[in-house]
PDB file of N, CA and C in Angstrom:
ATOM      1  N   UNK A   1     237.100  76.554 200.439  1.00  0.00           N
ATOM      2  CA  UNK A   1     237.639  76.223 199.135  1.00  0.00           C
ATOM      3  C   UNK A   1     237.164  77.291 198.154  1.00  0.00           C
ATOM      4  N   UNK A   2     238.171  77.840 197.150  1.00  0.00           N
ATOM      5  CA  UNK A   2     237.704  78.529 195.995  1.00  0.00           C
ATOM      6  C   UNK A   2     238.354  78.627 195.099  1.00  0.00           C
ATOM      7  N   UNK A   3     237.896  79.035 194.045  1.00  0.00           N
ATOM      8  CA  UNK A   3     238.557  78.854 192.685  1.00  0.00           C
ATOM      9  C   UNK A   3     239.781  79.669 192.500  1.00  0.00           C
ATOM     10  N   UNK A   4     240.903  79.454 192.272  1.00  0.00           N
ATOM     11  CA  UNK A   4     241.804  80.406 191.799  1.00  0.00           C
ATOM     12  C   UNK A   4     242.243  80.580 190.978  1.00  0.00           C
ATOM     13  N   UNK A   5     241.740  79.388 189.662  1.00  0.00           N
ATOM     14  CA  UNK A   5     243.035  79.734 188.286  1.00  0.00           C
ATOM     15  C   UNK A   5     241.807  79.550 186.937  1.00  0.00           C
ATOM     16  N   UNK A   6     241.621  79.733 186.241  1.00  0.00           N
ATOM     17  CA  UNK A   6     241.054  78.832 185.011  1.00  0.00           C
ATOM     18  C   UNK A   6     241.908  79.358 184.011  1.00  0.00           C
ATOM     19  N   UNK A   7     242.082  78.176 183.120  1.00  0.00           N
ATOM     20  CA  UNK A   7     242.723  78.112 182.024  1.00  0.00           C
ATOM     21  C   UNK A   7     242.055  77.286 180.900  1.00  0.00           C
ATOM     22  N   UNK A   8     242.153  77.653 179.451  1.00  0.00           N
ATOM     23  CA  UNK A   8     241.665  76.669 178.280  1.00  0.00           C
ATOM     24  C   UNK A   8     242.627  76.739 177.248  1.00  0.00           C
ATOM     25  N   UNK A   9     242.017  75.648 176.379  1.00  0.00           N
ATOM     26  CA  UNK A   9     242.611  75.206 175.522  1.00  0.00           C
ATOM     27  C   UNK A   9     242.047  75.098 174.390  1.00  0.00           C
ATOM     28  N   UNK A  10     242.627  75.341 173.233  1.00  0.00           N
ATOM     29  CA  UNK A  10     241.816  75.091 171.823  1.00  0.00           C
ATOM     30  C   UNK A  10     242.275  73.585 171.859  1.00  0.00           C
ATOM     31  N   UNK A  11     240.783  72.462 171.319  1.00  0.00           N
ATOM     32  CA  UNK A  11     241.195  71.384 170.544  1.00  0.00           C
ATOM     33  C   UNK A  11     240.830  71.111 169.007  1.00  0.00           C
ATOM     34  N   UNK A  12     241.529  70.577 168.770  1.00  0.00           N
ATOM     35  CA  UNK A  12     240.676  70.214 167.407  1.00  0.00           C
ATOM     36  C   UNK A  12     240.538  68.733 166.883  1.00  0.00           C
ATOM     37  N   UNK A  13     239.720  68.231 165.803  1.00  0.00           N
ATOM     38  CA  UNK A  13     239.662  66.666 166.085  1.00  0.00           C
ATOM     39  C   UNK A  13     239.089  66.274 164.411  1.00  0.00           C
ATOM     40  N   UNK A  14     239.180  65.931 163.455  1.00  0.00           N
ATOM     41  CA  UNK A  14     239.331  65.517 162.404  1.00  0.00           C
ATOM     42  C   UNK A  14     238.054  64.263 162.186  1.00  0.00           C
ATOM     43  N   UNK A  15     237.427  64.976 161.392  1.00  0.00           N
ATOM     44  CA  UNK A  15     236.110  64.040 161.701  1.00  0.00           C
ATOM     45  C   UNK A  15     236.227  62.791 160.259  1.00  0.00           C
ATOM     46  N   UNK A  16     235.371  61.824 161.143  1.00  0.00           N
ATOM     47  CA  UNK A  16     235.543  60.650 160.173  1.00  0.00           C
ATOM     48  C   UNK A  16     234.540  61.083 158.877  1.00  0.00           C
ATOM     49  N   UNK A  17     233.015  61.595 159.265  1.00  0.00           N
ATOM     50  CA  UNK A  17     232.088  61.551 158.504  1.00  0.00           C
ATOM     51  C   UNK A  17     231.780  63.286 158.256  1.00  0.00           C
ATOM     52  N   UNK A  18     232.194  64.224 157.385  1.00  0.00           N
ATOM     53  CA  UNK A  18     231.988  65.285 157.622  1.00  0.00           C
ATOM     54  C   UNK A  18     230.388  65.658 157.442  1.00  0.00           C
ATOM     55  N   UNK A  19     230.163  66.934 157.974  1.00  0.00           N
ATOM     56  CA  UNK A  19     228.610  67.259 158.024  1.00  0.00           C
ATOM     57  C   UNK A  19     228.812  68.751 156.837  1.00  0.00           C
ATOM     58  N   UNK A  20     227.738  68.344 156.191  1.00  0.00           N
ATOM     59  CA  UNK A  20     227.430  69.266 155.204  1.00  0.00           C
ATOM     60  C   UNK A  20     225.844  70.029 155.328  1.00  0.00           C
ATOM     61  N   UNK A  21     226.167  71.247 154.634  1.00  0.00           N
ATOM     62  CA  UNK A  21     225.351  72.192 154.710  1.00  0.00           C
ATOM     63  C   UNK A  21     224.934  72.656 153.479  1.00  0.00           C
ATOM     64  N   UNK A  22     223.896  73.971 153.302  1.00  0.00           N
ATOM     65  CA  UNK A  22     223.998  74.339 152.105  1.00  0.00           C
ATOM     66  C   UNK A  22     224.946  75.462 151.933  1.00  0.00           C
ATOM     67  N   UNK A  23     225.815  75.702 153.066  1.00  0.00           N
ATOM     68  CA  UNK A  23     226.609  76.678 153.194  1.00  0.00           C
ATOM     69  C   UNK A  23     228.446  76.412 152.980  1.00  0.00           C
ATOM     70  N   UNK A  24     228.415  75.257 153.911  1.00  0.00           N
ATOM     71  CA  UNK A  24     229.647  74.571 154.196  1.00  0.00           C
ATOM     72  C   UNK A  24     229.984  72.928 154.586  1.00  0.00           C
ATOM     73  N   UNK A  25     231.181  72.363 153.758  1.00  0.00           N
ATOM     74  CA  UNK A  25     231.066  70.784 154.675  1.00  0.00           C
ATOM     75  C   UNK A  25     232.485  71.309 155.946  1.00  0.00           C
ATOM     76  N   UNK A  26     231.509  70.661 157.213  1.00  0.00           N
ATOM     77  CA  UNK A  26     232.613  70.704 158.058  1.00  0.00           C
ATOM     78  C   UNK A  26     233.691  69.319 158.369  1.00  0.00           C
ATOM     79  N   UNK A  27     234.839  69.737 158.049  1.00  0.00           N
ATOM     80  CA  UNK A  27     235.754  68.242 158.351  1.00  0.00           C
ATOM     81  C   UNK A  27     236.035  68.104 159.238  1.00  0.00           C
ATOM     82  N   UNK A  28     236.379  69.298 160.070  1.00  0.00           N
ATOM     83  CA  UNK A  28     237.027  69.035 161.620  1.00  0.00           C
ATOM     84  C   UNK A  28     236.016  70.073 162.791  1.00  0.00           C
ATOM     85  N   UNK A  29     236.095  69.135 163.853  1.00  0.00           N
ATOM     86  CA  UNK A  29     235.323  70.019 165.025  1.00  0.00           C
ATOM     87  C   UNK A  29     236.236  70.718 165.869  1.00  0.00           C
ATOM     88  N   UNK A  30     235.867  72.089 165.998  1.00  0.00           N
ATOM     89  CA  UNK A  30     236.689  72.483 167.003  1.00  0.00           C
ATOM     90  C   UNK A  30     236.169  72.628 168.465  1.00  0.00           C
ATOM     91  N   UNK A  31     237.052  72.410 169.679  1.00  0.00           N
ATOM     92  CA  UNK A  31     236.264  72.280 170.645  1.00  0.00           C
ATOM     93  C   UNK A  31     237.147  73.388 171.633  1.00  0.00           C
ATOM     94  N   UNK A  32     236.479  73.750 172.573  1.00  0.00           N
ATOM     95  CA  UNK A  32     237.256  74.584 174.113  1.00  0.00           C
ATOM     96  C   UNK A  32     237.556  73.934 174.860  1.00  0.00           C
ATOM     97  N   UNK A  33     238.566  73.410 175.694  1.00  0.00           N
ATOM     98  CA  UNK A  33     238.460  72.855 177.001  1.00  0.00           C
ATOM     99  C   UNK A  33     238.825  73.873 178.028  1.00  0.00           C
ATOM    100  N   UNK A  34     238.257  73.790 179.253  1.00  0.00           N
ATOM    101  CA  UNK A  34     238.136  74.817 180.351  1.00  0.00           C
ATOM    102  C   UNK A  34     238.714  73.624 181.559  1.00  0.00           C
ATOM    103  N   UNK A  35     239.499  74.352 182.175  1.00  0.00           N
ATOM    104  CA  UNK A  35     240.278  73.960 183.448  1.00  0.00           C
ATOM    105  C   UNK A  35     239.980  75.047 184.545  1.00  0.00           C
ATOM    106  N   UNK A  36     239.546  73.953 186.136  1.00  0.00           N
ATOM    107  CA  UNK A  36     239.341  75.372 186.758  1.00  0.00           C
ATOM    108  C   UNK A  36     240.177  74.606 188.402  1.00  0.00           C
ATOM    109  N   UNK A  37     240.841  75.405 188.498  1.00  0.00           N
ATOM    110  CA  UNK A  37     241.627  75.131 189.715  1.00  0.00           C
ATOM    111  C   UNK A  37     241.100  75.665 190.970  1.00  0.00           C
ATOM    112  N   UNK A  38     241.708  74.596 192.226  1.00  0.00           N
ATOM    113  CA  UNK A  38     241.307  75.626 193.135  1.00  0.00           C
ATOM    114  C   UNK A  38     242.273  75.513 194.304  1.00  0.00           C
ATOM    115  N   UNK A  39     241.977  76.406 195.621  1.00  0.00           N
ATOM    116  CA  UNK A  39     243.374  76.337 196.348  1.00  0.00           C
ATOM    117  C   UNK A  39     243.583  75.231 197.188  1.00  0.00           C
ATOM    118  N   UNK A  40     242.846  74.402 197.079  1.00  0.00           N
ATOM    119  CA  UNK A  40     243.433  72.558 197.418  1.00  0.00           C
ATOM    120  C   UNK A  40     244.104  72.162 196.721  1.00  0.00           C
ATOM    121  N   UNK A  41     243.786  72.219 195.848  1.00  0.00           N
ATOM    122  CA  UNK A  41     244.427  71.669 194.500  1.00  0.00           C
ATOM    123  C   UNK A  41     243.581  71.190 193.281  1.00  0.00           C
ATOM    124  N   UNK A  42     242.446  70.825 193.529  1.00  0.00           N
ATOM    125  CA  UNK A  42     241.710  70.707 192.890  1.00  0.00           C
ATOM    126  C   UNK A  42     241.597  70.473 191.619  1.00  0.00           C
ATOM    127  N   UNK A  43     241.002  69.979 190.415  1.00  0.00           N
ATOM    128  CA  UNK A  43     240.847  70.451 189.306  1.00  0.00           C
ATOM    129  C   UNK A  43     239.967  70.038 188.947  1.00  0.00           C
ATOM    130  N   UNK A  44     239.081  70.552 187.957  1.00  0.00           N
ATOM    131  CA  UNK A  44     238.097  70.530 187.131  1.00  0.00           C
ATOM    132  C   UNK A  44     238.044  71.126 186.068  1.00  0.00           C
ATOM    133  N   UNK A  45     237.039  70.196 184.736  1.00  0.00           N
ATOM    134  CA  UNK A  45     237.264  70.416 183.456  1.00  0.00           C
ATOM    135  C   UNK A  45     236.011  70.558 182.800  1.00  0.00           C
ATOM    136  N   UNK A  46     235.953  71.457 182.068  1.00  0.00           N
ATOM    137  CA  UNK A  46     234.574  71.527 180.976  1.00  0.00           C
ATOM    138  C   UNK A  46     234.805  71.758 179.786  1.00  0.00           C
ATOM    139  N   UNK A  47     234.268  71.706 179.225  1.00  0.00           N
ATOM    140  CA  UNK A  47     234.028  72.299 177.738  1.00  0.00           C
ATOM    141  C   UNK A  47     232.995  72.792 177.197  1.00  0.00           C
ATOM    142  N   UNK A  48     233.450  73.991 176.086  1.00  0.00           N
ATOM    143  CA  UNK A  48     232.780  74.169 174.991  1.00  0.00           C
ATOM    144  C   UNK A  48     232.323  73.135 173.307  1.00  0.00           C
ATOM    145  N   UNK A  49     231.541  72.802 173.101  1.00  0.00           N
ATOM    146  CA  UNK A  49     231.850  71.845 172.381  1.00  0.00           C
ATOM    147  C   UNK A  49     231.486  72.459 170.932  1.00  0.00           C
ATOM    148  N   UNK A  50     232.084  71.651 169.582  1.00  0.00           N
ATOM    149  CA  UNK A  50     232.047  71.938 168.647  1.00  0.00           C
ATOM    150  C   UNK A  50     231.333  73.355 168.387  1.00  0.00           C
ATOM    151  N   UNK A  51     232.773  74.334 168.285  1.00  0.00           N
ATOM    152  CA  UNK A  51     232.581  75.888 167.741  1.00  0.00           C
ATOM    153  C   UNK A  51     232.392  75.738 166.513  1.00  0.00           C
ATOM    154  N   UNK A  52     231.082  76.716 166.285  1.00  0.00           N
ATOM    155  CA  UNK A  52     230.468  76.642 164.901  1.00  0.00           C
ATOM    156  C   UNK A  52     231.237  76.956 164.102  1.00  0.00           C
ATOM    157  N   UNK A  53     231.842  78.404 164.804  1.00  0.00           N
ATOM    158  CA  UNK A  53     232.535  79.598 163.993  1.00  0.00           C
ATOM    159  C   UNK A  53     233.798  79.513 164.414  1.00  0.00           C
ATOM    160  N   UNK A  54     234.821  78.851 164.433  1.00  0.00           N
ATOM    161  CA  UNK A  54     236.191  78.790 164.944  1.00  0.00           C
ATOM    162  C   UNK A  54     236.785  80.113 164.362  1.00  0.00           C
ATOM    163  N   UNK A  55     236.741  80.234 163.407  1.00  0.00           N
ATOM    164  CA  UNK A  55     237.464  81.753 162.934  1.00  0.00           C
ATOM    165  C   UNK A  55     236.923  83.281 163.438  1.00  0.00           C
ATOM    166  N   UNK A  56     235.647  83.249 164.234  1.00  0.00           N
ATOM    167  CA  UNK A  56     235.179  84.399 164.946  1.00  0.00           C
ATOM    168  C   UNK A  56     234.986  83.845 166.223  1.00  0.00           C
ATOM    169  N   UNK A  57     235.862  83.105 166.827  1.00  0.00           N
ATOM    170  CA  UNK A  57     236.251  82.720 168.323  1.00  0.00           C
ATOM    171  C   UNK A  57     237.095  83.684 168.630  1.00  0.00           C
ATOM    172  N   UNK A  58     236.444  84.358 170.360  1.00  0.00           N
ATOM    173  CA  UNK A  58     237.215  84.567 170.591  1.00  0.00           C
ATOM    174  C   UNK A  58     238.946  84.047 171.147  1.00  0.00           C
ATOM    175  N   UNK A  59     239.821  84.955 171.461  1.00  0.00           N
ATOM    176  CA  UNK A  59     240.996  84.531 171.717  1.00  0.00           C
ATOM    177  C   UNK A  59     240.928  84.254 173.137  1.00  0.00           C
ATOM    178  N   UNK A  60     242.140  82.746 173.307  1.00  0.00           N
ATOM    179  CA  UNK A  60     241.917  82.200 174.952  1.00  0.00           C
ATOM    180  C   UNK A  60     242.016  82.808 176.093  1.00  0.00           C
ATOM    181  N   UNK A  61     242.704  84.035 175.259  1.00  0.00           N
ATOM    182  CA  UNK A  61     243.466  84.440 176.642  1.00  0.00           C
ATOM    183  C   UNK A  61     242.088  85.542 177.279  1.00  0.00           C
ATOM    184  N   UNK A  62     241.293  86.090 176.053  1.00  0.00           N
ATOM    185  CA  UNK A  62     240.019  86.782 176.414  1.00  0.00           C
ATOM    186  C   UNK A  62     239.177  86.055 177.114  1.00  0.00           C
ATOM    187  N   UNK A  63     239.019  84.752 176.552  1.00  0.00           N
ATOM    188  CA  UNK A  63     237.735  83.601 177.215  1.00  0.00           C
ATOM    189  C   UNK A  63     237.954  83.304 178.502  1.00  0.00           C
ATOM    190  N   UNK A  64     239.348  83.113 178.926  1.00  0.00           N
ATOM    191  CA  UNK A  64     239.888  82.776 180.350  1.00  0.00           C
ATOM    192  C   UNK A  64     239.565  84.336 180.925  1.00  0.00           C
ATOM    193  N   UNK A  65     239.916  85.196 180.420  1.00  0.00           N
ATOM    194  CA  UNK A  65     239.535  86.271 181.354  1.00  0.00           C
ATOM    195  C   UNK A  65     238.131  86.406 181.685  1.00  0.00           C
ATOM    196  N   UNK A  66     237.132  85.866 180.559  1.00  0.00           N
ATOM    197  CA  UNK A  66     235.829  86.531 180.843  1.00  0.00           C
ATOM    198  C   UNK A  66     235.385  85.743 182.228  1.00  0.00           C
ATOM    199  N   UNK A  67     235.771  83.855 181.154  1.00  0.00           N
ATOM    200  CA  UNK A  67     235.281  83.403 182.645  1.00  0.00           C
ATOM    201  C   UNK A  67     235.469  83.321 183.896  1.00  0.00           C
ATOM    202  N   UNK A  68     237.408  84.030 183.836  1.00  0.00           N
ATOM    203  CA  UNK A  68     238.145  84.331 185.073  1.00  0.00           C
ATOM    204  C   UNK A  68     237.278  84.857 186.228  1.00  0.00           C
ATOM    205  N   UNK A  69     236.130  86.138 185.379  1.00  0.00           N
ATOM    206  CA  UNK A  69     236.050  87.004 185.897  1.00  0.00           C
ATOM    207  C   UNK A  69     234.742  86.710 187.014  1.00  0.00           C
ATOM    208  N   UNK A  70     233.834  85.479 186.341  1.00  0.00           N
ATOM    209  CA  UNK A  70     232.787  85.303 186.990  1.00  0.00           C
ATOM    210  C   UNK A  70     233.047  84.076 188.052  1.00  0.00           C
ATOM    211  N   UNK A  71     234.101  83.485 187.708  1.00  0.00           N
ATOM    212  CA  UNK A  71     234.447  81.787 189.157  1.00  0.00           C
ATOM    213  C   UNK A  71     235.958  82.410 189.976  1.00  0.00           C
ATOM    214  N   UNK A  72     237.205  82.860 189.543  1.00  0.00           N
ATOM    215  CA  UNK A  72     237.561  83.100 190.544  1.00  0.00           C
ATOM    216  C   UNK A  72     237.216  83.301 191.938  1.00  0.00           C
ATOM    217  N   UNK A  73     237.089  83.034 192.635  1.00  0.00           N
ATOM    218  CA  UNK A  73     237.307  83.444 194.058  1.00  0.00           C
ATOM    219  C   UNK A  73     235.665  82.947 194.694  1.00  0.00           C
ATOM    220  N   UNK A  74     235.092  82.027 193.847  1.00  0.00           N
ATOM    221  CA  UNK A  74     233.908  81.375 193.738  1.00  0.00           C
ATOM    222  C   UNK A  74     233.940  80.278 194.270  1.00  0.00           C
ATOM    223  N   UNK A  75     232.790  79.295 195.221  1.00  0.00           N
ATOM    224  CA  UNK A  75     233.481  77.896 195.653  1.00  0.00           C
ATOM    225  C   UNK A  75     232.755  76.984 194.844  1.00  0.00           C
ATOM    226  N   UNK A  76     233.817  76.012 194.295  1.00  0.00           N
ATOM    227  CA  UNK A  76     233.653  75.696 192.820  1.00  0.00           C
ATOM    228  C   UNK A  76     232.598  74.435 193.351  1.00  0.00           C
ATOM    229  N   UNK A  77     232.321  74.304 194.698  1.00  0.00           N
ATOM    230  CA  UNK A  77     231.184  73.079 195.551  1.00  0.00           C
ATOM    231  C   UNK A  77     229.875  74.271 195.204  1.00  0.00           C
ATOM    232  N   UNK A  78     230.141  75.159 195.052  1.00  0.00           N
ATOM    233  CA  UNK A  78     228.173  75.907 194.750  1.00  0.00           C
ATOM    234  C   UNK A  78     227.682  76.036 193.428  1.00  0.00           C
ATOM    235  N   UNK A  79     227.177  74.172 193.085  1.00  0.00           N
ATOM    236  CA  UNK A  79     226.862  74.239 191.706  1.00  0.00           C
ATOM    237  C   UNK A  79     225.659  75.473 191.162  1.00  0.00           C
ATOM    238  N   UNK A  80     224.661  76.006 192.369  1.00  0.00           N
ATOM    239  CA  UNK A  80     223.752  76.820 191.468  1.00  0.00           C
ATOM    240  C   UNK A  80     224.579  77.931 190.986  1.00  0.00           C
TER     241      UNK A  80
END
């Protein structure tokens, strides 16, 4: 078995109680979700959770590549 695809997603989610700073109040959290396929069929999901900096995120299609680059062809059973 090994990994063949990952893909993510921007979410975003509208908070009931915002969190304030002496910098900024945040209203909404933004989050990553990570999908990682494999050639069974497999799937599995992770995330990044609440990006501090949503506006100096990188872009998905970069993040899928980076992490493309380290689980592709990886067997997604060798948690170390």
């Amino acid at each position: 078995m090994e990994i063949t695809d990952v893909s993510t997603e921007v979410v975003r989610a509208q908070r009931a109680f915002g969190r304030s700073s002496a910098i900024k109040t945040v209203e909404e959290s933004v989050f990553l979700w990570l999908r990682v396929r494999s050639d069974d069929g497999s799937v599995g999901v992770g995330e990044i959770s609440d990006v501090e900096q949503p506006a100096s995120m990188p872009g998905v299609d970069d993040v899928e590549a980076e992490i493309g680059e380290f689980l592709i062809g990886e067997d997604p059973r060798d948690l170390n």
